[in-house]
XYZ file of C-alpha atoms in Angstrom:
587
model
C 7.631 30.639 6.382
C 9.745 32.245 3.692
C 12.152 29.767 2.122
C 15.601 31.318 1.640
C 17.273 28.295 0.099
C 16.433 24.865 -1.212
C 18.812 21.982 -0.822
C 19.154 19.881 -3.925
C 21.896 17.570 -5.057
C 23.027 17.242 -8.644
C 21.334 13.862 -8.801
C 18.125 15.385 -7.488
C 18.155 17.994 -10.216
C 18.352 15.343 -12.917
C 15.673 13.057 -11.581
C 12.980 15.548 -10.639
C 10.008 15.055 -8.396
C 9.402 11.422 -9.327
C 12.263 10.428 -7.071
C 10.195 11.454 -4.084
C 6.831 10.236 -5.289
C 7.833 7.227 -7.345
C 9.710 4.084 -6.466
C 12.079 3.379 -9.336
C 14.717 6.042 -8.692
C 16.631 6.975 -5.573
C 17.908 10.183 -4.067
C 21.214 10.859 -2.401
C 21.277 14.228 -0.713
C 24.476 16.248 -0.802
C 24.346 18.424 2.340
C 27.015 20.718 0.925
C 25.038 21.500 -2.215
C 23.106 24.711 -1.511
C 21.300 26.106 -4.507
C 19.753 29.545 -4.100
C 16.878 30.813 -6.241
C 19.251 32.969 -8.318
C 21.293 29.878 -9.209
C 18.393 27.714 -10.413
C 17.826 29.521 -13.691
C 15.072 29.725 -16.302
C 14.545 26.398 -18.062
C 12.544 23.174 -17.970
C 15.212 21.679 -15.711
C 14.896 24.684 -13.419
C 11.125 24.280 -13.191
C 11.656 20.599 -12.372
C 14.068 21.571 -9.605
C 11.493 23.810 -7.964
C 8.855 21.088 -8.126
C 11.320 18.583 -6.674
C 11.964 20.951 -3.803
C 8.259 20.837 -2.934
C 7.983 17.046 -3.144
C 11.026 16.688 -0.912
C 9.289 18.350 2.030
C 6.911 15.411 2.437
C 9.833 13.140 3.249
C 12.510 15.366 4.710
C 10.271 17.468 6.946
C 7.322 15.211 7.723
C 7.946 11.480 7.284
C 11.670 11.427 7.944
C 11.585 11.308 11.740
C 8.873 8.678 12.077
C 6.173 11.083 13.274
C 4.230 10.662 10.057
C 1.876 8.948 9.642
C 1.460 8.467 13.414
C 0.028 11.956 13.925
C -2.687 11.181 11.361
C -3.236 7.541 12.276
C -3.053 6.696 15.956
C -6.121 8.545 17.228
C -8.754 6.217 15.777
C -11.052 3.461 17.012
C -9.680 0.483 15.081
C -5.957 1.264 15.565
C -3.885 -0.082 18.453
C -0.337 -0.595 19.643
C 1.924 -0.794 22.706
C 1.395 1.602 25.594
C 4.817 3.221 25.143
C 3.808 4.254 21.605
C 0.097 4.930 22.146
C 0.226 6.188 25.713
C 0.301 9.882 24.803
C -0.974 10.863 21.369
C -2.752 7.552 20.862
C -4.505 8.055 24.205
C -5.742 11.529 23.319
C -2.943 13.440 25.054
C -2.241 15.860 22.221
C -0.302 18.342 24.325
C 2.205 18.338 27.181
C 4.269 15.232 26.450
C 7.438 15.159 24.386
C 5.952 12.635 21.989
C 2.718 14.562 21.468
C 4.569 17.838 20.992
C 6.895 16.266 18.422
C 3.955 14.823 16.520
C 2.165 18.173 16.509
C 5.303 19.937 15.389
C 5.625 17.513 12.483
C 2.093 18.193 11.249
C 1.807 21.952 11.775
C 5.369 22.987 10.947
C 5.763 20.284 8.305
C 2.712 21.450 6.377
C 3.608 25.137 6.621
C 7.198 24.474 5.580
C 5.833 22.678 2.524
C 3.423 25.553 1.832
C 6.244 28.081 2.152
C 8.358 26.192 -0.338
C 5.376 25.778 -2.681
C 4.662 29.513 -2.683
C 8.310 30.251 -3.412
C 8.408 27.674 -6.188
C 5.229 28.987 -7.793
C 6.569 32.551 -7.875
C 9.798 31.520 -9.557
C 8.149 29.194 -12.078
C 5.637 31.891 -13.062
C 8.520 34.278 -13.738
C 10.194 31.898 -16.214
C 10.202 32.862 -19.907
C 12.237 30.073 -21.514
C 9.815 27.176 -21.044
C 6.661 26.188 -22.907
C 3.247 27.012 -21.507
C 2.500 23.294 -21.086
C 5.599 22.691 -18.975
C 5.021 25.846 -16.933
C 1.349 25.057 -16.322
C 2.070 21.483 -15.305
C 4.802 22.542 -12.881
C 2.581 25.192 -11.296
C -0.281 22.687 -11.134
C 1.867 20.180 -9.252
C 2.924 22.848 -6.768
C -0.692 23.932 -6.276
C -1.766 20.344 -5.627
C 0.757 19.878 -2.839
C -0.112 23.204 -1.283
C -3.818 22.316 -1.336
C -3.173 18.901 0.204
C -1.164 20.466 3.030
C -4.009 22.861 3.825
C -6.474 19.940 3.675
C -4.454 18.165 6.355
C -4.332 21.333 8.448
C -7.984 22.379 8.287
C -9.211 18.896 9.217
C -6.821 18.717 12.149
C -6.964 22.267 13.523
C -10.089 23.920 12.123
C -9.418 27.609 11.303
C -5.777 28.062 10.250
C -3.675 30.829 8.696
C -3.468 30.973 4.913
C 0.023 32.122 4.093
C 0.324 34.951 1.553
C 1.527 33.792 -1.837
C 3.487 37.003 -2.318
C 6.997 37.367 -0.942
C 6.630 38.666 2.608
C 8.534 38.459 5.850
C 5.410 39.073 7.949
C 4.855 35.982 10.080
C 1.824 37.443 11.852
C -0.979 35.788 9.919
C -4.409 35.352 11.525
C -6.461 32.186 11.372
C -8.939 32.029 8.506
C -12.399 30.490 8.882
C -12.906 26.869 7.897
C -14.934 27.804 4.830
C -12.298 30.341 3.735
C -9.555 27.713 3.961
C -11.640 25.284 1.935
C -12.264 27.962 -0.699
C -8.508 28.380 -1.039
C -8.007 24.603 -1.267
C -10.714 24.246 -3.912
C -9.375 27.103 -6.025
C -5.898 25.578 -6.058
C -7.181 22.105 -6.905
C -9.428 23.367 -9.683
C -6.465 25.198 -11.183
C -4.288 22.108 -10.785
C -6.853 19.823 -12.432
C -6.840 21.960 -15.569
C -3.114 22.815 -15.576
C -1.498 19.416 -14.993
C -0.920 16.646 -17.480
C -3.244 13.677 -17.517
C -1.631 10.333 -16.820
C -2.324 9.471 -20.468
C -0.369 12.433 -21.855
C 2.981 11.674 -23.457
C 4.751 14.288 -21.334
C 3.439 12.856 -18.050
C 6.041 11.256 -15.757
C 4.905 8.230 -13.767
C 4.921 8.849 -10.045
C 3.999 12.526 -10.270
C 0.607 13.883 -9.367
C -1.547 14.669 -12.369
C -4.891 16.121 -13.414
C -6.755 13.095 -12.050
C -4.988 13.438 -8.707
C -6.352 16.966 -8.344
C -9.842 16.002 -9.508
C -9.895 12.996 -7.168
C -8.738 15.072 -4.220
C -11.397 17.675 -5.037
C -14.044 14.956 -4.802
C -12.685 13.985 -1.381
C -12.559 17.607 -0.219
C -16.169 18.195 -1.244
C -17.290 14.937 0.396
C -15.478 15.897 3.606
C -17.275 19.245 3.699
C -20.614 17.652 2.755
C -20.535 14.981 5.460
C -19.527 17.533 8.094
C -22.406 19.768 6.972
C -25.019 16.995 7.197
C -27.736 17.755 9.766
C -27.113 16.861 13.393
C -29.021 13.709 14.235
C -28.173 11.913 10.980
C -27.987 8.201 11.828
C -24.876 6.052 11.357
C -24.381 2.492 12.563
C -20.892 1.376 13.602
C -19.862 -2.112 14.671
C -17.738 -1.581 17.740
C -17.699 -1.893 21.543
C -15.274 -2.869 24.260
C -12.582 -5.339 23.240
C -12.995 -7.864 26.051
C -15.521 -9.614 28.233
C -14.441 -10.975 31.598
C -11.073 -10.660 33.311
C -8.066 -12.776 34.254
C -8.431 -16.387 33.151
C -11.972 -15.636 31.944
C -10.881 -12.802 29.658
C -12.197 -13.268 26.118
C -12.788 -11.144 23.070
C -16.189 -9.483 23.113
C -18.362 -9.858 20.025
C -18.953 -6.887 17.770
C -22.018 -4.858 18.617
C -23.914 -2.706 16.128
C -24.305 0.717 17.686
C -26.291 3.493 16.032
C -24.927 6.972 16.638
C -26.567 10.322 15.965
C -24.317 12.768 14.150
C -23.118 15.757 16.162
C -22.733 19.153 14.512
C -19.176 19.693 13.245
C -17.787 23.101 14.133
C -17.020 25.348 11.187
C -19.295 23.564 8.711
C -22.682 24.700 10.049
C -23.481 27.097 7.203
C -22.443 24.816 4.359
C -24.963 23.159 2.038
C -24.418 19.399 2.198
C -26.599 18.642 -0.846
C -24.735 21.128 -3.022
C -21.388 19.841 -1.780
C -22.295 16.199 -2.384
C -23.432 17.178 -5.881
C -19.976 18.634 -6.533
C -18.252 15.606 -4.971
C -20.264 13.303 -7.235
C -19.476 15.392 -10.329
C -15.720 15.408 -9.779
C -15.591 11.723 -8.823
C -17.753 10.808 -11.819
C -15.451 12.712 -14.174
C -12.441 10.836 -12.822
C -14.205 7.482 -13.116
C -15.380 8.130 -16.685
C -11.888 9.100 -17.840
C -12.121 12.856 -18.287
C -8.888 13.319 -16.325
C -7.008 10.212 -17.407
C -7.214 6.435 -17.059
C -7.560 4.814 -13.620
C -8.288 1.287 -12.469
C -8.507 -0.817 -9.350
C -5.504 -3.118 -9.300
C -6.024 -6.850 -8.659
C -5.546 -7.377 -4.937
C -2.513 -9.622 -5.349
C -0.739 -6.750 -7.153
C -2.009 -3.830 -5.107
C 0.657 -3.745 -2.399
C 3.632 -4.902 -4.432
C 6.434 -2.385 -4.624
C 6.425 -2.772 -8.392
C 2.866 -1.375 -8.454
C 3.516 1.845 -6.584
C 3.255 4.064 -9.670
C 0.183 2.260 -11.013
C -2.834 4.444 -11.690
C -4.651 3.395 -8.494
C -2.064 5.361 -6.493
C -3.198 8.872 -7.346
C -0.944 10.536 -4.781
C 1.632 8.684 -2.765
C 4.923 9.415 -1.066
C 7.861 7.055 -1.309
C 11.411 7.242 -0.036
C 14.906 6.046 -0.756
C 16.017 2.717 0.671
C 18.374 3.160 3.621
C 18.777 6.892 2.986
C 19.244 9.013 6.108
C 17.642 12.128 4.633
C 14.944 10.855 2.297
C 13.749 7.916 4.350
C 10.664 6.952 6.313
C 9.889 4.409 8.999
C 6.556 3.282 7.585
C 7.849 -0.250 7.020
C 9.333 -0.355 10.524
C 6.165 0.900 12.217
C 3.739 -1.461 10.487
C 5.824 -4.499 9.473
C 9.059 -4.335 11.463
C 12.535 -4.759 10.019
C 14.313 -8.116 9.950
C 17.504 -9.037 11.792
C 19.174 -9.726 8.438
C 18.057 -10.058 4.808
C 16.052 -13.248 4.486
C 15.810 -13.728 8.259
C 12.720 -15.271 9.825
C 12.977 -12.885 12.775
C 11.869 -9.285 13.201
C 14.570 -7.276 14.943
C 12.314 -4.370 15.917
C 9.151 -2.588 14.860
C 5.776 -3.921 13.833
C 4.105 -1.828 16.528
C 0.987 -0.399 14.887
C -1.876 -2.698 14.017
C -5.640 -2.994 13.838
C -7.925 -4.306 16.538
C -9.783 -7.585 16.671
C -13.067 -5.751 16.173
C -11.698 -4.376 12.908
C -10.655 -7.869 11.828
C -14.117 -9.206 12.652
C -15.738 -6.732 10.262
C -14.643 -8.925 7.346
C -16.117 -11.983 5.740
C -14.041 -15.132 6.066
C -12.497 -15.088 2.572
C -11.950 -11.375 2.107
C -8.445 -10.847 0.700
C -7.981 -7.846 2.993
C -7.639 -10.263 5.898
C -6.552 -13.492 4.205
C -3.707 -11.720 2.378
C -3.747 -8.273 3.944
C -3.144 -9.347 7.559
C -0.062 -11.137 8.900
C -1.037 -14.553 10.274
C 2.295 -15.808 11.614
C 5.562 -14.098 12.460
C 8.606 -14.418 14.659
C 10.530 -11.802 16.626
C 14.036 -11.651 18.036
C 13.044 -13.197 21.366
C 11.621 -16.285 19.685
C 14.927 -17.659 18.481
C 15.966 -19.614 21.550
C 12.596 -21.253 22.140
C 11.718 -21.980 18.502
C 8.586 -19.909 18.992
C 6.331 -17.693 16.884
C 3.062 -15.742 17.045
C -0.136 -16.586 15.216
C -3.205 -14.445 14.496
C -6.157 -14.342 15.042
C -7.313 -16.256 18.088
C -10.149 -18.184 16.495
C -11.019 -21.859 16.533
C -9.822 -22.211 12.942
C -6.442 -20.550 13.399
C -5.823 -22.071 16.817
C -6.219 -25.566 15.359
C -4.052 -24.767 12.326
C -1.303 -23.198 14.453
C -1.325 -25.357 17.584
C -3.455 -28.426 16.928
C -5.715 -27.460 19.842
C -9.108 -25.776 19.908
C -10.032 -22.739 22.003
C -10.899 -25.015 24.905
C -7.320 -26.305 24.879
C -8.309 -29.757 23.631
C -5.979 -31.571 21.242
C -7.744 -32.122 17.915
C -4.823 -32.727 15.597
C -1.482 -31.316 14.563
C -0.561 -27.911 13.127
C -1.373 -27.745 9.436
C -0.792 -25.645 6.355
C 1.691 -22.808 6.793
C 2.046 -23.631 10.487
C 3.322 -27.203 9.956
C 6.950 -26.061 10.005
C 8.131 -27.285 13.400
C 7.720 -23.884 15.093
C 5.677 -23.628 18.296
C 3.181 -20.855 17.558
C 1.202 -19.130 20.280
C -1.064 -16.126 20.829
C -1.396 -13.578 23.607
C -3.876 -10.794 24.297
C -1.399 -7.937 24.178
C -0.092 -5.444 21.637
C 2.250 -8.184 20.411
C -0.704 -9.847 18.673
C -2.742 -7.423 16.615
C -4.095 -7.472 13.077
C -0.845 -6.266 11.510
C -1.198 -5.125 7.912
C 0.946 -6.471 5.086
C 0.496 -3.293 3.009
C 4.016 -2.073 3.698
C 5.892 -5.371 3.725
C 7.218 -5.461 0.157
C 10.328 -3.272 0.237
C 13.772 -3.405 -1.347
C 15.520 -4.348 1.882
C 13.290 -5.617 4.688
C 16.283 -5.672 7.051
C 16.750 -1.909 7.211
C 14.986 0.466 9.565
C 14.620 3.042 6.781
C 13.032 0.984 4.034
C 11.353 2.334 0.904
C 7.693 1.687 1.665
C 5.190 3.663 -0.385
C 2.662 5.777 1.586
C -0.704 6.069 -0.230
C -2.371 9.401 0.511
C -5.022 9.043 -2.226
C -6.100 5.925 -4.109
C -8.605 5.379 -6.888
C -10.577 3.145 -4.505
C -11.139 6.282 -2.433
C -12.657 8.080 -5.420
C -14.955 5.095 -6.050
C -16.203 5.052 -2.464
C -16.573 8.846 -2.378
C -18.739 8.590 -5.475
C -20.812 5.847 -3.831
C -21.194 7.971 -0.696
C -22.233 11.075 -2.620
C -24.722 9.238 -4.817
C -26.314 7.629 -1.757
C -26.741 10.961 -0.015
C -28.194 12.411 -3.233
C -30.815 9.658 -3.304
C -29.305 7.397 -5.988
C -28.662 4.042 -4.260
C -28.628 2.099 -7.531
C -25.582 4.090 -8.661
C -23.953 4.014 -5.214
C -24.020 0.249 -4.892
C -22.274 -0.283 -8.246
C -19.140 1.464 -7.022
C -19.309 0.041 -3.519
C -19.383 -3.413 -5.085
C -16.484 -2.626 -7.413
C -14.280 -2.190 -4.338
C -15.753 -5.216 -2.556
C -15.432 -7.463 -5.600
C -11.729 -6.651 -5.943
C -11.199 -8.027 -2.422
C -13.317 -11.177 -2.890
C -16.054 -9.835 -0.612
C -19.681 -10.713 -1.302
C -21.500 -8.075 -3.281
C -23.911 -5.871 -1.388
C -27.535 -5.777 -2.510
C -30.511 -3.438 -2.362
C -32.869 -6.375 -1.803
C -32.980 -9.669 0.102
C -31.233 -10.656 3.321
C -28.916 -7.977 4.643
C -30.147 -5.554 2.014
C -28.891 -1.985 2.009
C -32.456 -0.852 1.428
C -32.360 2.441 3.296
C -30.134 5.485 3.007
C -28.875 4.956 6.574
C -27.936 1.326 5.898
C -26.081 2.252 2.726
C -24.343 5.157 4.470
C -23.200 2.922 7.312
C -22.019 0.225 4.898
C -19.933 2.704 2.902
C -18.351 4.178 6.027
C -17.525 0.660 7.229
C -16.128 -0.256 3.822
C -13.819 2.720 4.074
C -12.632 1.486 7.487
C -11.784 -1.873 5.946
C -10.294 -0.664 2.665
C -8.146 2.182 4.042
C -7.004 0.619 7.305
C -3.501 1.797 8.240
C -3.685 4.544 5.618
C -4.393 7.403 8.076
C -8.003 7.806 7.001
C -10.247 6.549 9.824
C -10.005 9.411 12.331
C -10.935 11.921 9.661
C -13.994 9.917 8.581
C -15.187 9.801 12.191
C -14.593 13.533 12.592
C -16.345 14.618 9.382
C -19.362 12.447 10.171
C -19.629 13.820 13.698
C -19.359 10.405 15.366
C -15.756 10.550 16.594
C -16.618 10.957 20.286
C -19.267 8.241 20.241
C -17.105 5.751 18.360
C -14.095 6.284 20.610
C -16.027 6.302 23.870
C -17.864 3.122 22.898
C -14.466 1.485 23.470
C -13.163 3.674 26.288
C -10.471 1.955 28.326
C -11.583 -1.513 27.194
C -9.166 -1.617 24.252
C -7.134 -4.468 22.751
C -3.778 -3.302 24.143
C -5.207 -1.786 27.345
C -4.996 1.634 25.738
C -7.369 4.495 26.394
C -9.867 5.528 23.716
C -11.868 7.809 26.030
C -12.213 11.241 24.447
C -13.776 14.624 25.247
C -14.798 17.643 23.153
C -11.307 19.066 23.135
C -10.032 16.047 21.197
C -12.070 17.050 18.148
C -9.282 19.453 17.158
C -5.544 19.328 17.714
C -3.927 22.091 19.771
C -1.907 24.677 17.898
C 1.761 24.227 18.874
C 3.245 26.742 21.295
C 5.990 27.431 18.769
C 3.396 29.114 16.534
C 2.239 31.427 19.318
C 5.858 32.437 19.880
C 6.327 33.597 16.279
C 2.833 34.466 15.021
C 1.315 37.113 17.261
C -1.866 37.281 15.174
C -2.956 34.045 16.885
C -3.831 34.639 20.533
C -6.082 31.696 21.462
C -5.731 27.959 21.144
C -8.442 25.516 20.167
C -11.124 24.806 22.816
C -9.803 22.876 25.798
C -6.141 23.502 25.019
C -3.972 26.076 26.755
């Protein structure tokens, strides 16, 4: 994992890490510009170069080829897509297919490449003498944050993993460390980062970078992840789920949501952790972020939240962006979720728009919740619709069927298309992966007609910190505090406020717990969060198998014990002889 060289262009050196994590500057990589550690120097610019080299790994190694965020996203209950995309990894086949192997390689190797560069950067920044302590500390803090986040991705996905030595070594034979040891390393790095980095209110802070609040917020999430996983087996959680359809053929119809109560299974590696102590720490860190100890943060108004102009707003505590149309520093997030247009301003999607949410996810929401009224695409047209003047509409409900077609669900004419559908286009719906609850989160980009658009990927938002705080306070026996922060998130999206009394009251710890977990499913849909919530709460197998093969796009959600962890790639066994066994169920 030792990094011999970092590739940085002259433009990269000037702009620093914000070019990779912000959205107001762009990178052009010069493949002939090789800058070795000896050439970087000892200055504030040099420290910035090292930090930039760490940020760049998120895009160039992990997101660039389109495997991220798929490896984090597809294996979840409310996510769906076409069989050619979901038929391997999305169906639980984490090993043995080219697609699954590529996805695994992106996560394992991508994270360790980032960690290797972070260790190298930290060593060189620490050795600098010609920079102020504040600049040095902030640069080291940023590097530590990214290293910690990479290990957080790894330990959730693989369980015990190697912790690479921070010292310069060529020894690739590093054994797996226990889950609690990895978390100790993550926590130590994040605690250091929280105290070393600038706050977002400091004059020296650069918008788009991670900051002290980013580290504190991630610490709250790390502690909550450990705490939930350590909760006793048998803890009750209710999930609204079930098979997608009733009937078959001409009688096929969407099945209603069913409330199913699952009993938590023990989560391997977390058995000896103290959930109460961990939730206490999660609450403390989240509280300190919320009360401003680490900077100023706010929930953006929903109509501003997913605008490209908002991507460095304080709600986005850690996000990864890319350069528009750039072959090296580009992602396919926009293509995967929204699809790219045939030409700028075109009405037709040329390709993409493959990953969406299921009808059961859509039905979790109240009628006027902005996360479906504004956050879901309700009409769109693809390349094949040009000749027939056609288009898709969503969802298949009485209301939308009448607005889009003038007919009710029984096929009876009750009027003419109205509202946005009264444009002369013949809209229709089908029960395939062509018609899913497609998010609009990644639609606002500089050029919607390019495959490599500059969509912003949100790894950590302030809304997450609010819901983590609500979760922790509920588990600590403080529902009055929990519901305040749950309702802050709901109110932003025009959802009715939850209550501790009256009809539908969240008047037990289990009801509040289930409501918060469901709120997370709604708020962070298509943000690669759902699988990891199911895993940490020990309900992954039950939630997936409640759907089984009865899935919106005819995909397969059936899972077994081996799916709880990803298999370690064979490439690691070939180079790291300290690892001799794969995760259970994987060869």
